[in-house]
Coordinates of C-alpha atoms in Angstrom, one line a residue:
M1 CA -1.1 73.4 -176.9
K2 CA -2.1 72.4 -180.4
K3 CA 1.5 73.0 -181.6
K4 CA 2.9 70.7 -178.8
N5 CA 0.3 68.0 -179.7
M6 CA 1.4 68.1 -183.4
K7 CA 5.0 67.7 -182.4
F8 CA 4.2 64.9 -180.1
N9 CA 2.1 63.2 -182.8
S10 CA 5.0 63.6 -185.2
I11 CA 7.4 61.9 -182.8
I12 CA 5.0 59.0 -182.2
K13 CA 4.5 58.6 -186.0
S14 CA 8.2 58.5 -186.6
M15 CA 8.7 55.9 -183.9
I16 CA 6.0 53.7 -185.3
M17 CA 7.5 54.0 -188.8
E18 CA 11.0 53.2 -187.6
Q19 CA 9.8 50.1 -185.7
G20 CA 7.5 49.2 -188.6
R21 CA 10.4 49.0 -191.0
Y22 CA 12.0 46.3 -189.0
E23 CA 8.7 44.5 -188.6
I24 CA 8.2 44.6 -192.4
L25 CA 11.6 43.0 -192.8
K26 CA 10.7 40.2 -190.3
K27 CA 7.4 39.6 -192.1
T28 CA 9.0 39.5 -195.5
Y29 CA 12.0 37.3 -194.8
T30 CA 11.3 35.2 -191.7
Q31 CA 7.7 34.1 -192.1
P32 CA 6.4 31.3 -194.4
K33 CA 4.3 32.5 -197.4
K34 CA 1.1 30.8 -198.4
K35 CA 0.5 30.5 -202.1
G36 CA -2.6 28.6 -203.0
D37 CA -2.5 25.2 -201.4
S38 CA 1.3 25.3 -200.9
V39 CA 3.4 27.1 -198.3
K40 CA 6.8 28.6 -199.3
P41 CA 9.3 28.4 -196.4
A42 CA 10.8 31.4 -194.7
R43 CA 14.0 32.7 -196.4
M44 CA 15.9 33.0 -193.1
K45 CA 15.5 32.7 -189.3
V46 CA 14.7 35.7 -187.1
E47 CA 18.1 35.3 -185.4
E48 CA 19.8 35.5 -188.8
L49 CA 17.9 38.7 -189.8
D50 CA 18.7 40.3 -186.4
K51 CA 22.4 39.6 -186.9
I52 CA 22.2 41.2 -190.3
V53 CA 20.3 44.3 -189.1
L54 CA 22.7 44.7 -186.2
A55 CA 25.7 44.5 -188.6
D56 CA 24.5 47.6 -190.4
P57 CA 26.5 50.4 -188.8
T58 CA 23.6 52.9 -189.4
T59 CA 21.1 50.7 -187.5
R60 CA 19.7 52.5 -184.4
R61 CA 20.0 50.2 -181.4
D62 CA 19.9 50.0 -177.7
G63 CA 22.4 47.2 -176.9
D64 CA 21.1 44.3 -178.9
T65 CA 17.6 45.7 -179.2
I66 CA 16.9 47.1 -182.7
K67 CA 15.2 50.5 -182.7
K68 CA 15.4 51.1 -186.4
A69 CA 16.9 49.1 -189.3
G70 CA 19.7 51.0 -191.0
S71 CA 20.0 52.2 -194.5
Y72 CA 22.3 49.3 -195.6
T73 CA 20.2 46.5 -194.2
N74 CA 18.4 45.7 -197.4
W75 CA 21.7 45.5 -199.2
L76 CA 23.1 43.1 -196.5
V77 CA 20.0 40.9 -196.8
K78 CA 20.4 40.8 -200.6
Q79 CA 24.1 39.7 -200.2
Y80 CA 23.0 36.9 -197.9
L81 CA 20.1 35.6 -200.0
N82 CA 22.3 35.7 -203.2
L83 CA 24.9 33.3 -201.9
E84 CA 25.5 30.8 -204.8
P85 CA 27.1 27.4 -204.3
E86 CA 29.1 26.0 -207.2
A87 CA 27.4 22.5 -207.0
E88 CA 24.3 21.6 -208.9
Y89 CA 21.0 22.8 -207.4
G90 CA 19.0 20.1 -205.6
T91 CA 22.0 17.9 -204.8
R92 CA 23.3 17.1 -201.4
Q93 CA 26.5 18.9 -202.2
F94 CA 24.6 22.0 -203.0
D95 CA 22.9 22.0 -199.6
S96 CA 26.3 21.4 -197.9
E97 CA 28.0 24.2 -199.8
L98 CA 25.2 26.6 -199.1
K99 CA 25.3 25.9 -195.4
E100 CA 29.0 26.6 -195.4
L101 CA 28.7 29.8 -197.4
Q102 CA 26.0 31.0 -194.9
R103 CA 28.3 30.1 -192.0
L104 CA 31.2 32.1 -193.5
F105 CA 28.9 35.0 -194.3
F106 CA 28.1 35.5 -190.6
E107 CA 31.6 34.7 -189.5
D108 CA 33.0 37.5 -191.8
L109 CA 30.1 39.9 -191.1
Y110 CA 32.2 42.1 -188.8
K111 CA 34.5 42.9 -191.8
T112 CA 31.5 44.0 -193.9
T113 CA 30.4 46.2 -191.0
E114 CA 33.8 47.9 -191.0
D115 CA 33.7 48.3 -194.8
L116 CA 30.2 49.8 -194.6
Q117 CA 31.5 52.2 -191.9
K118 CA 34.3 53.3 -194.3
F119 CA 31.8 53.5 -197.2
D120 CA 29.4 55.7 -195.1
R121 CA 32.2 58.0 -194.1
F122 CA 34.3 58.2 -197.3
K123 CA 31.8 57.6 -200.2
G124 CA 32.1 61.2 -201.2
Q125 CA 35.7 60.5 -202.1
L126 CA 34.9 57.4 -204.2
D127 CA 34.4 57.5 -208.0
T128 CA 30.7 58.4 -208.8
S129 CA 30.1 54.9 -210.2
Q130 CA 31.0 53.4 -206.8
R131 CA 28.8 55.6 -204.6
D132 CA 25.6 53.5 -204.9
I133 CA 25.7 50.7 -202.4
N134 CA 23.3 48.6 -204.5
S135 CA 25.9 48.5 -207.3
Q136 CA 28.4 46.8 -204.9
T137 CA 29.0 43.2 -203.8
I138 CA 30.7 42.4 -200.6
D139 CA 34.0 41.9 -202.5
S140 CA 33.7 45.0 -204.6
L141 CA 32.9 47.1 -201.5
M142 CA 36.0 45.8 -199.8
R143 CA 38.1 46.8 -202.8
A144 CA 36.4 50.2 -203.1
V145 CA 37.2 51.2 -199.5
E146 CA 40.4 49.2 -198.7
D147 CA 42.6 52.3 -199.0
F148 CA 40.6 54.2 -196.3
S149 CA 41.3 53.7 -192.7
L150 CA 39.2 54.2 -189.6
E151 CA 42.3 54.4 -187.4
K152 CA 46.0 54.7 -188.0
T153 CA 48.3 52.0 -186.7
K154 CA 52.0 51.7 -187.5
A155 CA 54.6 49.1 -186.6
T156 CA 57.9 50.3 -185.3
K157 CA 60.9 50.1 -187.6
Q158 CA 62.5 47.6 -185.2
E159 CA 59.5 45.4 -185.2
K160 CA 59.4 45.3 -189.0
E161 CA 63.1 44.5 -189.3
E162 CA 62.9 41.7 -186.7
A163 CA 59.8 40.2 -188.3
A164 CA 61.4 40.3 -191.8
K165 CA 64.4 38.5 -190.5
T166 CA 62.9 35.6 -188.5
Y167 CA 59.2 35.3 -189.0
E168 CA 59.2 34.2 -185.3
H169 CA 56.7 35.2 -182.6
P170 CA 55.9 33.6 -179.3
G171 CA 53.1 31.1 -179.9
G172 CA 54.1 30.4 -183.4
E173 CA 56.6 27.6 -184.3
V174 CA 58.6 27.7 -187.5
I175 CA 58.4 24.1 -188.7
F176 CA 59.9 24.6 -192.2
R177 CA 62.4 26.9 -193.9
G178 CA 62.8 26.3 -197.6
S179 CA 64.4 28.1 -200.4
D180 CA 61.3 30.1 -201.2
W181 CA 58.9 29.6 -198.2
T182 CA 58.7 29.5 -194.4
V183 CA 55.9 27.7 -192.6
V184 CA 54.7 28.6 -189.1
K185 CA 52.5 26.4 -187.0
I186 CA 50.2 27.7 -184.2
T187 CA 48.9 25.1 -181.8
D188 CA 48.6 27.0 -178.5
Q189 CA 44.9 27.5 -177.5
G190 CA 45.6 30.2 -175.0
Q191 CA 46.4 33.9 -175.1
I192 CA 49.9 33.3 -176.5
G193 CA 48.4 31.5 -179.5
K194 CA 45.9 34.3 -180.0
D195 CA 48.7 36.8 -179.9
A196 CA 50.6 34.9 -182.5
A197 CA 47.6 34.6 -184.8
C198 CA 47.0 38.4 -184.5
F199 CA 50.7 39.1 -185.3
Y200 CA 50.8 36.8 -188.4
G201 CA 47.5 38.1 -189.7
G202 CA 48.4 41.8 -189.1
H203 CA 46.1 42.6 -186.1
G204 CA 43.0 43.1 -188.4
L205 CA 44.7 45.9 -190.4
R206 CA 43.4 44.3 -193.7
S207 CA 45.1 43.3 -196.9
A208 CA 45.3 46.8 -198.4
K209 CA 47.9 47.6 -195.7
G210 CA 49.9 44.5 -196.5
E211 CA 48.2 42.5 -193.8
S212 CA 45.3 40.1 -194.0
N213 CA 41.5 39.9 -193.6
W214 CA 41.7 36.7 -191.6
C215 CA 39.0 36.6 -188.9
T216 CA 41.5 34.6 -186.6
S217 CA 43.7 37.7 -186.4
A218 CA 41.1 40.3 -185.5
P219 CA 41.7 41.6 -181.9
G220 CA 38.7 41.3 -179.7
L221 CA 37.0 38.6 -181.6
N222 CA 36.6 34.9 -180.7
Y223 CA 37.0 33.2 -184.1
F224 CA 40.6 32.2 -183.2
N225 CA 39.2 30.1 -180.3
T226 CA 36.8 28.3 -182.5
Y227 CA 39.4 27.3 -185.1
I228 CA 42.3 26.5 -182.9
K229 CA 40.2 24.0 -180.9
Q230 CA 39.6 22.1 -184.1
G231 CA 43.3 21.9 -185.1
P232 CA 46.4 24.0 -185.8
L233 CA 46.7 27.1 -187.9
Y234 CA 49.5 27.2 -190.5
V235 CA 50.8 30.5 -191.9
V236 CA 52.8 30.2 -195.2
I237 CA 55.1 33.1 -195.8
P238 CA 57.4 33.8 -198.7
N239 CA 61.1 34.3 -197.8
K240 CA 61.3 37.6 -199.7
P241 CA 59.0 40.7 -199.3
T242 CA 56.3 40.2 -201.9
S243 CA 53.2 42.2 -202.7
F244 CA 49.8 40.4 -202.8
R245 CA 48.5 42.4 -205.8
D246 CA 50.1 44.4 -208.6
G247 CA 51.3 47.8 -207.3
G248 CA 50.5 46.9 -203.7
V249 CA 52.8 47.2 -200.7
E250 CA 55.4 44.4 -200.2
T251 CA 55.3 44.3 -196.4
G252 CA 52.6 44.7 -193.8
E253 CA 52.2 48.0 -192.2
K254 CA 51.9 46.5 -188.7
S255 CA 53.7 43.1 -188.8
G256 CA 56.4 43.8 -191.3
L257 CA 55.8 40.4 -192.9
P258 CA 55.5 39.9 -196.7
A259 CA 52.1 41.0 -197.9
R260 CA 51.6 37.8 -199.9
R261 CA 51.0 35.1 -197.2
Y262 CA 48.5 32.4 -196.6
Q263 CA 46.7 30.8 -193.7
F264 CA 45.7 27.1 -193.8
H265 CA 43.3 25.2 -191.5
F266 CA 42.9 21.6 -192.5
P267 CA 40.0 20.6 -190.2
S268 CA 37.7 23.2 -191.8
N269 CA 39.2 22.7 -195.3
Q270 CA 40.1 26.5 -195.5
F271 CA 43.1 27.7 -197.3
M272 CA 43.0 31.4 -197.5
D273 CA 44.8 34.3 -199.2
P274 CA 45.3 37.7 -197.6
D275 CA 41.8 38.7 -198.7
D276 CA 40.5 35.7 -196.7
R277 CA 39.4 34.0 -200.0
Q278 CA 40.0 30.4 -200.8
I279 CA 42.9 29.5 -203.0
N280 CA 43.2 26.4 -205.3
L281 CA 45.4 24.5 -202.9
V282 CA 46.3 21.7 -205.3
E283 CA 47.4 24.2 -207.9
F284 CA 49.3 26.2 -205.3
L285 CA 51.2 23.2 -203.9
N286 CA 52.0 21.9 -207.3
E287 CA 53.5 25.3 -208.2
N288 CA 55.5 25.2 -205.0
P289 CA 56.7 21.6 -204.7
E290 CA 58.9 22.2 -201.6
L291 CA 55.6 22.7 -199.6
K292 CA 54.0 19.4 -200.7
E293 CA 55.8 17.2 -198.3
V294 CA 55.4 19.7 -195.5
F295 CA 51.7 19.3 -195.5
K296 CA 51.4 15.6 -196.3
P297 CA 51.1 14.5 -192.7
E298 CA 48.3 17.1 -192.0
F299 CA 46.4 15.8 -195.0
M300 CA 46.6 12.3 -193.7
S301 CA 45.5 13.2 -190.2
S302 CA 42.4 14.8 -191.7
L303 CA 41.4 11.7 -193.6
T304 CA 40.0 9.7 -190.6
G305 CA 37.3 10.6 -188.1
S306 CA 38.1 11.3 -184.5
D307 CA 38.2 7.6 -183.7
G308 CA 40.5 6.9 -186.6
V309 CA 38.3 4.1 -188.1
E310 CA 36.0 5.9 -190.5
V311 CA 37.1 7.7 -193.7
T312 CA 34.8 9.8 -195.9
V313 CA 35.8 11.3 -199.3
E314 CA 33.5 13.8 -201.1
Y315 CA 35.4 14.2 -204.4
P316 CA 36.6 16.7 -205.5
R317 CA 35.9 19.1 -202.7
D318 CA 37.3 17.9 -199.4
S319 CA 40.8 17.6 -197.9
A320 CA 41.0 13.9 -198.8
S321 CA 40.3 14.8 -202.4
K322 CA 43.1 17.3 -202.4
F323 CA 45.4 14.6 -201.0
I324 CA 44.5 12.3 -203.9
A325 CA 45.0 15.1 -206.5
L326 CA 48.4 15.9 -205.0
Y327 CA 49.8 12.5 -204.2
G328 CA 47.6 10.0 -206.1
F329 CA 44.9 7.5 -205.2
D330 CA 47.4 4.6 -204.6
E331 CA 49.3 6.5 -201.9
F332 CA 46.0 7.6 -200.3
F333 CA 44.9 4.0 -200.2
E334 CA 48.2 2.8 -198.8
N335 CA 48.0 5.3 -195.9
L336 CA 44.5 4.3 -194.7
P337 CA 44.7 2.6 -191.3
D338 CA 44.4 -1.2 -191.2
E339 CA 41.7 -0.9 -188.5
L340 CA 39.4 0.9 -190.9
E341 CA 35.7 0.0 -190.3
R342 CA 33.9 2.3 -192.8
L343 CA 35.0 3.8 -196.1
D344 CA 32.7 6.2 -198.0
F345 CA 33.9 7.6 -201.3
V346 CA 31.4 9.8 -203.1
K347 CA 31.8 11.7 -206.3
S348 CA 29.8 14.9 -206.0
G349 CA 27.5 16.3 -208.7
H350 CA 29.0 17.2 -212.1
Q351 CA 30.8 20.5 -212.3
A352 CA 31.8 22.6 -215.3
N353 CA 35.2 21.7 -216.7
E354 CA 35.4 18.7 -214.4
Q355 CA 37.8 16.0 -215.5
P356 CA 36.6 12.4 -215.7
F357 CA 37.5 10.5 -212.6
S358 CA 37.5 6.8 -211.6
V359 CA 39.7 4.7 -209.3
N360 CA 40.9 1.1 -209.4
L361 CA 40.2 -0.5 -206.1
P362 CA 43.4 -2.4 -205.3
S363 CA 43.5 -6.1 -204.2
S364 CA 45.1 -4.8 -200.9
I365 CA 41.6 -3.9 -199.8
K366 CA 41.6 -7.3 -198.1
R367 CA 43.8 -5.9 -195.3
F368 CA 40.9 -4.1 -193.8
K369 CA 39.7 -7.0 -191.7
N370 CA 37.3 -4.8 -189.6
L371 CA 35.6 -3.1 -192.5
N372 CA 31.8 -3.4 -192.1
A373 CA 30.6 -0.7 -194.5
L374 CA 31.9 0.1 -198.0
H375 CA 30.2 2.8 -200.1
L376 CA 31.7 3.7 -203.5
E377 CA 29.5 6.1 -205.5
G378 CA 30.2 7.1 -209.0
I379 CA 33.9 6.3 -209.0
I380 CA 34.6 2.6 -209.9
D381 CA 34.6 0.4 -213.0
R382 CA 35.4 -2.9 -211.3
I383 CA 35.5 -4.6 -208.0
P384 CA 38.4 -6.9 -207.1
K385 CA 37.7 -10.4 -206.0
E386 CA 39.6 -9.7 -202.7
V387 CA 36.4 -7.9 -201.5
G388 CA 35.2 -11.5 -200.8
E389 CA 37.8 -11.7 -198.0
L390 CA 36.2 -8.8 -196.0
K391 CA 34.4 -11.2 -193.6
N392 CA 32.9 -8.4 -191.4
L393 CA 31.3 -6.6 -194.3
V394 CA 27.6 -5.9 -193.6
F395 CA 26.9 -3.1 -196.1
L396 CA 28.2 -2.9 -199.7
S397 CA 27.0 0.1 -201.6
L398 CA 28.0 0.7 -205.3
P399 CA 25.5 3.2 -206.7
K400 CA 25.8 5.5 -209.7
N401 CA 28.6 3.4 -211.4
P402 CA 27.4 3.1 -215.0
N403 CA 30.7 1.5 -216.1
L404 CA 30.5 -1.3 -213.5
T405 CA 29.4 -4.4 -215.4
E406 CA 30.1 -7.3 -213.1
L407 CA 30.6 -8.4 -209.5
P408 CA 33.0 -11.1 -208.4
E409 CA 31.5 -14.4 -207.3
E410 CA 33.5 -14.2 -204.1
I411 CA 31.0 -11.7 -202.7
A412 CA 28.7 -14.6 -202.1
N413 CA 31.1 -15.9 -199.4
L414 CA 30.5 -12.9 -197.1
D415 CA 28.4 -14.4 -194.4
N416 CA 27.7 -11.1 -192.6
L417 CA 26.7 -9.2 -195.8
Q418 CA 23.1 -7.9 -195.5
I419 CA 22.8 -5.0 -197.9
L420 CA 24.0 -4.8 -201.6
N421 CA 23.1 -1.4 -203.1
L422 CA 23.3 -1.2 -206.9
K423 CA 20.9 1.7 -207.5
Q424 CA 21.7 3.7 -210.7
S425 CA 24.3 1.1 -211.7
P426 CA 22.2 -0.2 -214.6
N427 CA 24.9 -2.3 -216.4
V428 CA 26.1 -4.5 -213.6
K429 CA 25.4 -8.2 -213.9
V430 CA 24.8 -10.0 -210.6
P431 CA 25.8 -13.7 -210.4
D432 CA 23.1 -16.0 -209.3
S433 CA 25.1 -17.0 -206.2
I434 CA 24.9 -13.4 -205.0
E435 CA 21.4 -12.8 -206.2
N436 CA 20.1 -15.8 -204.3
K437 CA 22.2 -15.5 -201.2
E438 CA 20.1 -16.1 -198.1
G439 CA 19.7 -13.0 -195.9
L440 CA 21.1 -10.6 -198.5
N441 CA 18.9 -7.7 -199.7
V442 CA 19.8 -6.4 -203.2
F443 CA 18.6 -2.9 -204.1
R444 CA 18.7 -1.8 -207.7

């Protein structure tokens, strides 16, 4: 009887310890910490921690109920908390980039789960320097295990030959064939579109096999549905079999397509290589000029909001900024709709190796008769007198423009103007006619 009680007590103790480990994680990361008179906010939400714990392939679970956090959970938490935006800390751009990095972390978490499965199974075959999970990042782990496979899949010889010839698949429309590149557009939001995305991405077989790591091509997942509802997917394929990395395969094991191919999605500003990593789109298109005109209409359609009357530019990070870098500010301005009601042009926080940037606002701005809000932050040296013809303008914001020294007198003629924002533009001289304008609030 005593022996049975000892065994029972051991089981109970083990269960308490297992559940306690998860509870410790929750207390550590999802609860605010009080330090003196201040309170430090929680580092993540409970739902976020649960997603991370469940992504660990060694976690013990009953459906979505966590029984015991797995051995890789702490590593996964560390990867999440160490996400680093490029923008300067404390800026609005930093917060925006961090939010996007966190979104992508969870979107791609299924890939990390698969890599951890491979690591757990094959780590004995890795170099000794790679066997400690804590020495790995998500990217280095992917590289370490990419040659291992959890299952074998092979395309038929006929499938490879046909794909290599045409690049055509139901649900994918070939919209361009150039001397070096072919571009496929996927717009169908149903199963046929999903099948096309799986084909062009390689059915989730990964880049080491000459396919891609794109989440839109993974069978059984719903990321395709999320992206295709926002706008079309483009697949950019070289016309000759080409490896993605030195010494790699030239064609996909499943699709037969060239290994070096790219997927573009303009609404989410994602332009991905086979590893599902962002490329420098401006550099890529400048190196491949035959593609620049192909994507020009897509750039333009992404400039305006859903109602077509608002345009926001966050230079140099968004799609509009890429359009300006590729085609110039003058062409960007000429392509804005006459019905424009709001224009926001913001230069984000200073980045390393960033080139100086300013624009000359053309006199043709007077064509925007419906413009009621104009916000130009950190990008102008002068304002044309034609701004005085924007009779519907209510809000004129010109902050963080140290090289702006004067304003045209014609601004005083704007009867509807209520706000003039000149904060952190210390060198601008405001004419008395504007300063004393009735009903106008000037902020410095």
